[in-house]
Amino acid sequence: DTEVTQTPKHLVMGMTNKKSLKCEQHMGHRAMYWYKQKAKKPPELMFVYSYEKLSINESVPSRFSPECPNSSLLNLHLHALQPEDSALYLCASSQDSGNYGYTFGSGTRLTVV
Amino acid sequence: GQNIDQPTEMTATEGAIVQINCTYQTSGFNGLFWYQQHAGEAPTFLSYNVLDGLEEKGRFSSFLSRSKGYSYLLLKELQMKDSASYLCAVRLSGNTPLVFGKGTRLSVIA
């Protein structure tokens, strides 16, 4: 299995809703990432988990809450989002060291109404 | 801060060759990656350079000069499906997260 699987692919939520994005990989990668990407912009790093521990939080608002239940799963819990949070949310994973890039999931297209 | 520069947009003709440049000024360097991203889709890995020189992979090649802080992605025999954004990304050290450039939107025309 050489894929990163993200669900759902599309999500529309209201500003008072609570929802979660899910990411799964079975490549034995020990680093997992959440990126946010707006249209025609590069991916912006949000969070990094290394060996299931949060290692980087790029000053992301608390309405985004990451969780890493085990080495294969990464969640992003969403609560009280704003319309400007609408974007493509990308999950990626990589091996813990060496000359490795990321494997990206196909992303969740989030629309906040 | 970290600075990675790429042209914003490029247009090239089907069957031709195009070179997308990337220059970087970063606090560290432990490899440079190129990704392709079609609109609304996830980035896919194209190439990796950590030593100076050219890496060839089919129609795609990538070059690195660490002393100049410069890389390019060369696409040969362009096809319409090559129309996409091309992202240059630098790893600063070890297992630090990749820092992405703003991407180059390539349009291939008939």
PDB file of N, CA, C and O in Angstrom, chain B residues 33-106:
ATOM      1  N   PHE B  33      12.935  19.267  -3.869  1.00  0.00           N
ATOM      2  CA  PHE B  33      11.921  18.392  -4.463  1.00  0.00           C
ATOM      3  C   PHE B  33      11.097  19.175  -5.476  1.00  0.00           C
ATOM      4  O   PHE B  33      10.852  20.368  -5.307  1.00  0.00           O
ATOM      5  N   TRP B  34      10.660  18.481  -6.499  1.00  0.00           N
ATOM      6  CA  TRP B  34       9.684  19.020  -7.443  1.00  0.00           C
ATOM      7  C   TRP B  34       8.423  18.162  -7.389  1.00  0.00           C
ATOM      8  O   TRP B  34       8.490  16.928  -7.411  1.00  0.00           O
ATOM      9  N   TYR B  35       7.282  18.879  -7.331  1.00  0.00           N
ATOM     10  CA  TYR B  35       5.985  18.219  -7.326  1.00  0.00           C
ATOM     11  C   TYR B  35       5.142  18.785  -8.458  1.00  0.00           C
ATOM     12  O   TYR B  35       5.243  19.961  -8.819  1.00  0.00           O
ATOM     13  N   GLN B  36       4.267  17.940  -8.991  1.00  0.00           N
ATOM     14  CA  GLN B  36       3.279  18.365  -9.975  1.00  0.00           C
ATOM     15  C   GLN B  36       1.916  18.352  -9.310  1.00  0.00           C
ATOM     16  O   GLN B  36       1.590  17.411  -8.581  1.00  0.00           O
ATOM     17  N   GLN B  37       1.132  19.387  -9.567  1.00  0.00           N
ATOM     18  CA  GLN B  37      -0.209  19.429  -8.989  1.00  0.00           C
ATOM     19  C   GLN B  37      -1.209  19.899 -10.031  1.00  0.00           C
ATOM     20  O   GLN B  37      -1.148  21.043 -10.489  1.00  0.00           O
ATOM     21  N   HIS B  38      -2.141  19.016 -10.381  1.00  0.00           N
ATOM     22  CA  HIS B  38      -3.248  19.419 -11.240  1.00  0.00           C
ATOM     23  C   HIS B  38      -4.296  20.108 -10.382  1.00  0.00           C
ATOM     24  O   HIS B  38      -4.424  19.841  -9.181  1.00  0.00           O
ATOM     25  N   ALA B  39      -5.052  20.996 -11.015  1.00  0.00           N
ATOM     26  CA  ALA B  39      -6.024  21.819 -10.296  1.00  0.00           C
ATOM     27  C   ALA B  39      -6.965  20.950  -9.462  1.00  0.00           C
ATOM     28  O   ALA B  39      -7.560  19.996  -9.973  1.00  0.00           O
ATOM     29  N   GLY B  40      -7.080  21.276  -8.183  1.00  0.00           N
ATOM     30  CA  GLY B  40      -7.997  20.582  -7.299  1.00  0.00           C
ATOM     31  C   GLY B  40      -7.530  19.211  -6.843  1.00  0.00           C
ATOM     32  O   GLY B  40      -8.275  18.497  -6.162  1.00  0.00           O
ATOM     33  N   GLU B  41      -6.301  18.854  -7.207  1.00  0.00           N
ATOM     34  CA  GLU B  41      -5.787  17.535  -6.825  1.00  0.00           C
ATOM     35  C   GLU B  41      -4.577  17.665  -5.909  1.00  0.00           C
ATOM     36  O   GLU B  41      -4.048  18.757  -5.710  1.00  0.00           O
ATOM     37  N   ALA B  42      -4.128  16.549  -5.365  1.00  0.00           N
ATOM     38  CA  ALA B  42      -2.963  16.565  -4.484  1.00  0.00           C
ATOM     39  C   ALA B  42      -1.678  16.659  -5.292  1.00  0.00           C
ATOM     40  O   ALA B  42      -1.608  16.207  -6.436  1.00  0.00           O
ATOM     41  N   PRO B  43      -0.640  17.233  -4.726  1.00  0.00           N
ATOM     42  CA  PRO B  43       0.675  17.227  -5.383  1.00  0.00           C
ATOM     43  C   PRO B  43       1.207  15.802  -5.508  1.00  0.00           C
ATOM     44  O   PRO B  43       1.025  14.984  -4.599  1.00  0.00           O
ATOM     45  N   THR B  44       1.866  15.534  -6.610  1.00  0.00           N
ATOM     46  CA  THR B  44       2.517  14.236  -6.800  1.00  0.00           C
ATOM     47  C   THR B  44       4.012  14.448  -7.008  1.00  0.00           C
ATOM     48  O   THR B  44       4.427  15.381  -7.689  1.00  0.00           O
ATOM     49  N   PHE B  45       4.794  13.580  -6.429  1.00  0.00           N
ATOM     50  CA  PHE B  45       6.252  13.685  -6.449  1.00  0.00           C
ATOM     51  C   PHE B  45       6.794  13.476  -7.856  1.00  0.00           C
ATOM     52  O   PHE B  45       6.409  12.537  -8.557  1.00  0.00           O
ATOM     53  N   LEU B  46       7.693  14.374  -8.272  1.00  0.00           N
ATOM     54  CA  LEU B  46       8.348  14.239  -9.575  1.00  0.00           C
ATOM     55  C   LEU B  46       9.825  13.878  -9.436  1.00  0.00           C
ATOM     56  O   LEU B  46      10.313  12.970 -10.110  1.00  0.00           O
ATOM     57  N   SER B  47      10.551  14.643  -8.603  1.00  0.00           N
ATOM     58  CA  SER B  47      11.998  14.428  -8.561  1.00  0.00           C
ATOM     59  C   SER B  47      12.584  14.968  -7.269  1.00  0.00           C
ATOM     60  O   SER B  47      11.956  15.750  -6.563  1.00  0.00           O
ATOM     61  N   TYR B  48      13.803  14.518  -7.017  1.00  0.00           N
ATOM     62  CA  TYR B  48      14.536  14.902  -5.814  1.00  0.00           C
ATOM     63  C   TYR B  48      16.004  15.091  -6.172  1.00  0.00           C
ATOM     64  O   TYR B  48      16.588  14.241  -6.857  1.00  0.00           O
ATOM     65  N   ASN B  49      16.586  16.200  -5.708  1.00  0.00           N
ATOM     66  CA  ASN B  49      18.027  16.442  -5.882  1.00  0.00           C
ATOM     67  C   ASN B  49      18.616  16.839  -4.536  1.00  0.00           C
ATOM     68  O   ASN B  49      18.043  17.687  -3.840  1.00  0.00           O
ATOM     69  N   VAL B  50      19.743  16.253  -4.194  1.00  0.00           N
ATOM     70  CA  VAL B  50      20.461  16.699  -3.006  1.00  0.00           C
ATOM     71  C   VAL B  50      21.917  17.012  -3.353  1.00  0.00           C
ATOM     72  O   VAL B  50      22.551  17.816  -2.677  1.00  0.00           O
ATOM     73  N   LEU B  51      22.423  16.400  -4.415  1.00  0.00           N
ATOM     74  CA  LEU B  51      23.765  16.690  -4.897  1.00  0.00           C
ATOM     75  C   LEU B  51      23.675  17.470  -6.205  1.00  0.00           C
ATOM     76  O   LEU B  51      22.668  17.386  -6.921  1.00  0.00           O
ATOM     77  N   ASP B  52      24.724  18.211  -6.527  1.00  0.00           N
ATOM     78  CA  ASP B  52      24.745  18.973  -7.771  1.00  0.00           C
ATOM     79  C   ASP B  52      24.646  18.043  -8.970  1.00  0.00           C
ATOM     80  O   ASP B  52      25.199  16.942  -8.962  1.00  0.00           O
ATOM     81  N   GLY B  53      23.949  18.516  -9.973  1.00  0.00           N
ATOM     82  CA  GLY B  53      23.891  17.762 -11.210  1.00  0.00           C
ATOM     83  C   GLY B  53      22.475  17.526 -11.678  1.00  0.00           C
ATOM     84  O   GLY B  53      21.518  18.094 -11.152  1.00  0.00           O
ATOM     85  N   LEU B  54      22.389  16.682 -12.680  1.00  0.00           N
ATOM     86  CA  LEU B  54      21.126  16.422 -13.366  1.00  0.00           C
ATOM     87  C   LEU B  54      20.599  15.042 -13.018  1.00  0.00           C
ATOM     88  O   LEU B  54      21.329  14.068 -13.052  1.00  0.00           O
ATOM     89  N   GLU B  55      19.313  14.988 -12.692  1.00  0.00           N
ATOM     90  CA  GLU B  55      18.605  13.729 -12.471  1.00  0.00           C
ATOM     91  C   GLU B  55      17.566  13.592 -13.573  1.00  0.00           C
ATOM     92  O   GLU B  55      16.742  14.470 -13.757  1.00  0.00           O
ATOM     93  N   GLU B  56      17.632  12.487 -14.316  1.00  0.00           N
ATOM     94  CA  GLU B  56      16.701  12.300 -15.423  1.00  0.00           C
ATOM     95  C   GLU B  56      15.739  11.177 -15.119  1.00  0.00           C
ATOM     96  O   GLU B  56      16.131  10.114 -14.619  1.00  0.00           O
ATOM     97  N   LYS B  57      14.479  11.431 -15.455  1.00  0.00           N
ATOM     98  CA  LYS B  57      13.436  10.426 -15.218  1.00  0.00           C
ATOM     99  C   LYS B  57      12.424  10.546 -16.339  1.00  0.00           C
ATOM    100  O   LYS B  57      11.469  11.311 -16.262  1.00  0.00           O
ATOM    101  N   GLY B  58      12.665   9.804 -17.404  1.00  0.00           N
ATOM    102  CA  GLY B  58      11.748   9.854 -18.536  1.00  0.00           C
ATOM    103  C   GLY B  58      11.754  11.214 -19.204  1.00  0.00           C
ATOM    104  O   GLY B  58      12.808  11.763 -19.521  1.00  0.00           O
ATOM    105  N   ARG B  59      10.570  11.793 -19.361  1.00  0.00           N
ATOM    106  CA  ARG B  59      10.472  13.107 -20.020  1.00  0.00           C
ATOM    107  C   ARG B  59      10.870  14.241 -19.089  1.00  0.00           C
ATOM    108  O   ARG B  59      11.031  15.371 -19.529  1.00  0.00           O
ATOM    109  N   PHE B  60      10.995  13.937 -17.794  1.00  0.00           N
ATOM    110  CA  PHE B  60      11.295  14.972 -16.807  1.00  0.00           C
ATOM    111  C   PHE B  60      12.739  14.841 -16.323  1.00  0.00           C
ATOM    112  O   PHE B  60      13.231  13.743 -16.065  1.00  0.00           O
ATOM    113  N   SER B  61      13.413  15.992 -16.192  1.00  0.00           N
ATOM    114  CA  SER B  61      14.748  16.043 -15.620  1.00  0.00           C
ATOM    115  C   SER B  61      14.792  17.187 -14.624  1.00  0.00           C
ATOM    116  O   SER B  61      14.089  18.189 -14.790  1.00  0.00           O
ATOM    117  N   SER B  62      15.627  17.058 -13.602  1.00  0.00           N
ATOM    118  CA  SER B  62      15.787  18.143 -12.646  1.00  0.00           C
ATOM    119  C   SER B  62      17.269  18.347 -12.385  1.00  0.00           C
ATOM    120  O   SER B  62      18.041  17.391 -12.304  1.00  0.00           O
ATOM    121  N   PHE B  63      17.634  19.613 -12.263  1.00  0.00           N
ATOM    122  CA  PHE B  63      19.034  19.997 -12.094  1.00  0.00           C
ATOM    123  C   PHE B  63      19.183  20.802 -10.816  1.00  0.00           C
ATOM    124  O   PHE B  63      18.275  21.546 -10.427  1.00  0.00           O
ATOM    125  N   LEU B  64      20.320  20.636 -10.162  1.00  0.00           N
ATOM    126  CA  LEU B  64      20.600  21.385  -8.945  1.00  0.00           C
ATOM    127  C   LEU B  64      22.015  21.941  -8.963  1.00  0.00           C
ATOM    128  O   LEU B  64      22.964  21.220  -9.313  1.00  0.00           O
ATOM    129  N   SER B  65      22.147  23.211  -8.550  1.00  0.00           N
ATOM    130  CA  SER B  65      23.436  23.808  -8.243  1.00  0.00           C
ATOM    131  C   SER B  65      23.332  24.401  -6.848  1.00  0.00           C
ATOM    132  O   SER B  65      22.683  25.428  -6.637  1.00  0.00           O
ATOM    133  N   ARG B  66      23.946  23.734  -5.882  1.00  0.00           N
ATOM    134  CA  ARG B  66      23.848  24.196  -4.496  1.00  0.00           C
ATOM    135  C   ARG B  66      24.599  25.510  -4.291  1.00  0.00           C
ATOM    136  O   ARG B  66      24.149  26.375  -3.528  1.00  0.00           O
ATOM    137  N   SER B  67      25.713  25.703  -4.970  1.00  0.00           N
ATOM    138  CA  SER B  67      26.482  26.934  -4.792  1.00  0.00           C
ATOM    139  C   SER B  67      25.705  28.152  -5.284  1.00  0.00           C
ATOM    140  O   SER B  67      25.878  29.256  -4.762  1.00  0.00           O
ATOM    141  N   LYS B  68      24.845  27.942  -6.263  1.00  0.00           N
ATOM    142  CA  LYS B  68      24.053  29.050  -6.809  1.00  0.00           C
ATOM    143  C   LYS B  68      22.653  29.115  -6.213  1.00  0.00           C
ATOM    144  O   LYS B  68      21.898  30.041  -6.515  1.00  0.00           O
ATOM    145  N   GLY B  69      22.294  28.142  -5.396  1.00  0.00           N
ATOM    146  CA  GLY B  69      20.938  28.123  -4.849  1.00  0.00           C
ATOM    147  C   GLY B  69      19.902  28.056  -5.963  1.00  0.00           C
ATOM    148  O   GLY B  69      18.914  28.803  -5.966  1.00  0.00           O
ATOM    149  N   TYR B  70      20.104  27.138  -6.886  1.00  0.00           N
ATOM    150  CA  TYR B  70      19.331  27.144  -8.141  1.00  0.00           C
ATOM    151  C   TYR B  70      19.000  25.723  -8.555  1.00  0.00           C
ATOM    152  O   TYR B  70      19.826  24.812  -8.471  1.00  0.00           O
ATOM    153  N   SER B  71      17.785  25.582  -9.039  1.00  0.00           N
ATOM    154  CA  SER B  71      17.341  24.310  -9.603  1.00  0.00           C
ATOM    155  C   SER B  71      16.448  24.590 -10.797  1.00  0.00           C
ATOM    156  O   SER B  71      15.865  25.684 -10.909  1.00  0.00           O
ATOM    157  N   TYR B  72      16.358  23.643 -11.683  1.00  0.00           N
ATOM    158  CA  TYR B  72      15.335  23.736 -12.721  1.00  0.00           C
ATOM    159  C   TYR B  72      14.731  22.367 -12.983  1.00  0.00           C
ATOM    160  O   TYR B  72      15.352  21.335 -12.768  1.00  0.00           O
ATOM    161  N   LEU B  73      13.502  22.413 -13.455  1.00  0.00           N
ATOM    162  CA  LEU B  73      12.783  21.224 -13.910  1.00  0.00           C
ATOM    163  C   LEU B  73      12.623  21.353 -15.415  1.00  0.00           C
ATOM    164  O   LEU B  73      12.136  22.370 -15.906  1.00  0.00           O
ATOM    165  N   LEU B  74      13.062  20.332 -16.138  1.00  0.00           N
ATOM    166  CA  LEU B  74      12.995  20.342 -17.597  1.00  0.00           C
ATOM    167  C   LEU B  74      11.954  19.313 -18.052  1.00  0.00           C
ATOM    168  O   LEU B  74      12.031  18.143 -17.659  1.00  0.00           O
ATOM    169  N   LEU B  75      11.002  19.768 -18.812  1.00  0.00           N
ATOM    170  CA  LEU B  75       9.967  18.880 -19.331  1.00  0.00           C
ATOM    171  C   LEU B  75      10.119  18.804 -20.858  1.00  0.00           C
ATOM    172  O   LEU B  75      10.049  19.817 -21.539  1.00  0.00           O
ATOM    173  N   LYS B  76      10.297  17.598 -21.360  1.00  0.00           N
ATOM    174  CA  LYS B  76      10.468  17.400 -22.795  1.00  0.00           C
ATOM    175  C   LYS B  76       9.198  16.826 -23.413  1.00  0.00           C
ATOM    176  O   LYS B  76       8.363  16.251 -22.720  1.00  0.00           O
ATOM    177  N   GLU B  77       9.089  17.002 -24.740  1.00  0.00           N
ATOM    178  CA  GLU B  77       7.962  16.420 -25.496  1.00  0.00           C
ATOM    179  C   GLU B  77       6.646  16.716 -24.779  1.00  0.00           C
ATOM    180  O   GLU B  77       5.885  15.810 -24.441  1.00  0.00           O
ATOM    181  N   LEU B  78       6.405  17.981 -24.549  1.00  0.00           N
ATOM    182  CA  LEU B  78       5.261  18.388 -23.751  1.00  0.00           C
ATOM    183  C   LEU B  78       3.949  17.820 -24.292  1.00  0.00           C
ATOM    184  O   LEU B  78       3.710  17.771 -25.504  1.00  0.00           O
ATOM    185  N   GLN B  79       3.102  17.434 -23.348  1.00  0.00           N
ATOM    186  CA  GLN B  79       1.773  16.945 -23.676  1.00  0.00           C
ATOM    187  C   GLN B  79       0.741  17.831 -22.979  1.00  0.00           C
ATOM    188  O   GLN B  79       1.048  18.505 -21.979  1.00  0.00           O
ATOM    189  N   MET B  80      -0.470  17.804 -23.494  1.00  0.00           N
ATOM    190  CA  MET B  80      -1.520  18.653 -22.918  1.00  0.00           C
ATOM    191  C   MET B  80      -1.712  18.327 -21.438  1.00  0.00           C
ATOM    192  O   MET B  80      -1.973  19.221 -20.624  1.00  0.00           O
ATOM    193  N   LYS B  81      -1.559  17.072 -21.082  1.00  0.00           N
ATOM    194  CA  LYS B  81      -1.777  16.661 -19.693  1.00  0.00           C
ATOM    195  C   LYS B  81      -0.712  17.209 -18.746  1.00  0.00           C
ATOM    196  O   LYS B  81      -0.860  17.119 -17.522  1.00  0.00           O
ATOM    197  N   ASP B  82       0.357  17.793 -19.305  1.00  0.00           N
ATOM    198  CA  ASP B  82       1.392  18.403 -18.461  1.00  0.00           C
ATOM    199  C   ASP B  82       0.965  19.773 -17.944  1.00  0.00           C
ATOM    200  O   ASP B  82       1.675  20.371 -17.119  1.00  0.00           O
ATOM    201  N   SER B  83      -0.150  20.275 -18.413  1.00  0.00           N
ATOM    202  CA  SER B  83      -0.683  21.543 -17.897  1.00  0.00           C
ATOM    203  C   SER B  83      -1.031  21.335 -16.424  1.00  0.00           C
ATOM    204  O   SER B  83      -1.915  20.534 -16.087  1.00  0.00           O
ATOM    205  N   ALA B  84      -0.342  22.052 -15.558  1.00  0.00           N
ATOM    206  CA  ALA B  84      -0.470  21.854 -14.117  1.00  0.00           C
ATOM    207  C   ALA B  84       0.385  22.909 -13.418  1.00  0.00           C
ATOM    208  O   ALA B  84       1.086  23.684 -14.073  1.00  0.00           O
ATOM    209  N   SER B  85       0.323  22.902 -12.100  1.00  0.00           N
ATOM    210  CA  SER B  85       1.259  23.713 -11.317  1.00  0.00           C
ATOM    211  C   SER B  85       2.440  22.847 -10.916  1.00  0.00           C
ATOM    212  O   SER B  85       2.266  21.657 -10.626  1.00  0.00           O
ATOM    213  N   TYR B  86       3.618  23.448 -10.924  1.00  0.00           N
ATOM    214  CA  TYR B  86       4.837  22.737 -10.556  1.00  0.00           C
ATOM    215  C   TYR B  86       5.434  23.444  -9.342  1.00  0.00           C
ATOM    216  O   TYR B  86       5.743  24.627  -9.374  1.00  0.00           O
ATOM    217  N   LEU B  87       5.546  22.684  -8.266  1.00  0.00           N
ATOM    218  CA  LEU B  87       5.983  23.222  -6.982  1.00  0.00           C
ATOM    219  C   LEU B  87       7.417  22.794  -6.695  1.00  0.00           C
ATOM    220  O   LEU B  87       7.742  21.610  -6.752  1.00  0.00           O
ATOM    221  N   CYS B  88       8.234  23.786  -6.365  1.00  0.00           N
ATOM    222  CA  CYS B  88       9.590  23.546  -5.902  1.00  0.00           C
ATOM    223  C   CYS B  88       9.547  23.589  -4.385  1.00  0.00           C
ATOM    224  O   CYS B  88       8.895  24.469  -3.802  1.00  0.00           O
ATOM    225  N   ALA B  89      10.196  22.642  -3.726  1.00  0.00           N
ATOM    226  CA  ALA B  89      10.175  22.602  -2.264  1.00  0.00           C
ATOM    227  C   ALA B  89      11.555  22.252  -1.743  1.00  0.00           C
ATOM    228  O   ALA B  89      12.240  21.399  -2.316  1.00  0.00           O
ATOM    229  N   VAL B  90      11.952  22.886  -0.662  1.00  0.00           N
ATOM    230  CA  VAL B  90      13.267  22.666  -0.069  1.00  0.00           C
ATOM    231  C   VAL B  90      13.122  22.080   1.324  1.00  0.00           C
ATOM    232  O   VAL B  90      12.279  22.520   2.111  1.00  0.00           O
ATOM    233  N   ARG B  91      13.934  21.067   1.617  1.00  0.00           N
ATOM    234  CA  ARG B  91      14.045  20.563   2.991  1.00  0.00           C
ATOM    235  C   ARG B  91      15.254  21.247   3.609  1.00  0.00           C
ATOM    236  O   ARG B  91      16.348  21.192   3.058  1.00  0.00           O
ATOM    237  N   LEU B  92      15.045  21.881   4.740  1.00  0.00           N
ATOM    238  CA  LEU B  92      16.126  22.666   5.337  1.00  0.00           C
ATOM    239  C   LEU B  92      17.159  21.774   6.018  1.00  0.00           C
ATOM    240  O   LEU B  92      18.362  22.010   5.919  1.00  0.00           O
ATOM    241  N   SER B  93      16.685  20.766   6.730  1.00  0.00           N
ATOM    242  CA  SER B  93      17.613  19.874   7.422  1.00  0.00           C
ATOM    243  C   SER B  93      16.854  18.649   7.911  1.00  0.00           C
ATOM    244  O   SER B  93      15.656  18.728   8.164  1.00  0.00           O
ATOM    245  N   GLY B  94      17.575  17.546   8.039  1.00  0.00           N
ATOM    246  CA  GLY B  94      17.034  16.344   8.642  1.00  0.00           C
ATOM    247  C   GLY B  94      15.642  16.015   8.183  1.00  0.00           C
ATOM    248  O   GLY B  94      15.384  15.839   7.000  1.00  0.00           O
ATOM    249  N   ASN B  95      14.734  15.951   9.119  1.00  0.00           N
ATOM    250  CA  ASN B  95      13.354  15.625   8.792  1.00  0.00           C
ATOM    251  C   ASN B  95      12.443  16.834   8.979  1.00  0.00           C
ATOM    252  O   ASN B  95      11.276  16.704   9.305  1.00  0.00           O
ATOM    253  N   THR B  96      12.990  18.036   8.783  1.00  0.00           N
ATOM    254  CA  THR B  96      12.146  19.218   8.908  1.00  0.00           C
ATOM    255  C   THR B  96      11.143  19.261   7.768  1.00  0.00           C
ATOM    256  O   THR B  96      11.392  18.715   6.682  1.00  0.00           O
ATOM    257  N   PRO B  97      10.014  19.905   7.980  1.00  0.00           N
ATOM    258  CA  PRO B  97       8.994  19.963   6.932  1.00  0.00           C
ATOM    259  C   PRO B  97       9.515  20.673   5.694  1.00  0.00           C
ATOM    260  O   PRO B  97      10.350  21.578   5.771  1.00  0.00           O
ATOM    261  N   LEU B  98       8.983  20.280   4.553  1.00  0.00           N
ATOM    262  CA  LEU B  98       9.339  20.944   3.301  1.00  0.00           C
ATOM    263  C   LEU B  98       8.783  22.361   3.293  1.00  0.00           C
ATOM    264  O   LEU B  98       7.683  22.618   3.777  1.00  0.00           O
ATOM    265  N   VAL B  99       9.570  23.257   2.717  1.00  0.00           N
ATOM    266  CA  VAL B  99       9.121  24.629   2.491  1.00  0.00           C
ATOM    267  C   VAL B  99       8.842  24.763   1.003  1.00  0.00           C
ATOM    268  O   VAL B  99       9.731  24.522   0.178  1.00  0.00           O
ATOM    269  N   PHE B 100       7.631  25.141   0.656  1.00  0.00           N
ATOM    270  CA  PHE B 100       7.215  25.183  -0.741  1.00  0.00           C
ATOM    271  C   PHE B 100       7.358  26.579  -1.332  1.00  0.00           C
ATOM    272  O   PHE B 100       7.089  27.582  -0.665  1.00  0.00           O
ATOM    273  N   GLY B 101       7.766  26.626  -2.592  1.00  0.00           N
ATOM    274  CA  GLY B 101       7.643  27.849  -3.360  1.00  0.00           C
ATOM    275  C   GLY B 101       6.194  28.055  -3.752  1.00  0.00           C
ATOM    276  O   GLY B 101       5.342  27.199  -3.511  1.00  0.00           O
ATOM    277  N   LYS B 102       5.910  29.200  -4.377  1.00  0.00           N
ATOM    278  CA  LYS B 102       4.529  29.542  -4.721  1.00  0.00           C
ATOM    279  C   LYS B 102       3.994  28.749  -5.905  1.00  0.00           C
ATOM    280  O   LYS B 102       2.802  28.776  -6.178  1.00  0.00           O
ATOM    281  N   GLY B 103       4.888  28.051  -6.600  1.00  0.00           N
ATOM    282  CA  GLY B 103       4.434  27.223  -7.713  1.00  0.00           C
ATOM    283  C   GLY B 103       4.420  27.969  -9.032  1.00  0.00           C
ATOM    284  O   GLY B 103       4.248  29.196  -9.080  1.00  0.00           O
ATOM    285  N   THR B 104       4.604  27.228 -10.099  1.00  0.00           N
ATOM    286  CA  THR B 104       4.551  27.763 -11.461  1.00  0.00           C
ATOM    287  C   THR B 104       3.414  27.087 -12.199  1.00  0.00           C
ATOM    288  O   THR B 104       3.404  25.855 -12.319  1.00  0.00           O
ATOM    289  N   ARG B 105       2.466  27.883 -12.681  1.00  0.00           N
ATOM    290  CA  ARG B 105       1.350  27.321 -13.455  1.00  0.00           C
ATOM    291  C   ARG B 105       1.753  27.228 -14.919  1.00  0.00           C
ATOM    292  O   ARG B 105       1.988  28.246 -15.570  1.00  0.00           O
ATOM    293  N   LEU B 106       1.851  26.019 -15.407  1.00  0.00           N
ATOM    294  CA  LEU B 106       2.248  25.772 -16.791  1.00  0.00           C
ATOM    295  C   LEU B 106       1.016  25.472 -17.626  1.00  0.00           C
ATOM    296  O   LEU B 106       0.219  24.589 -17.274  1.00  0.00           O
TER     297      LEU B 106
END
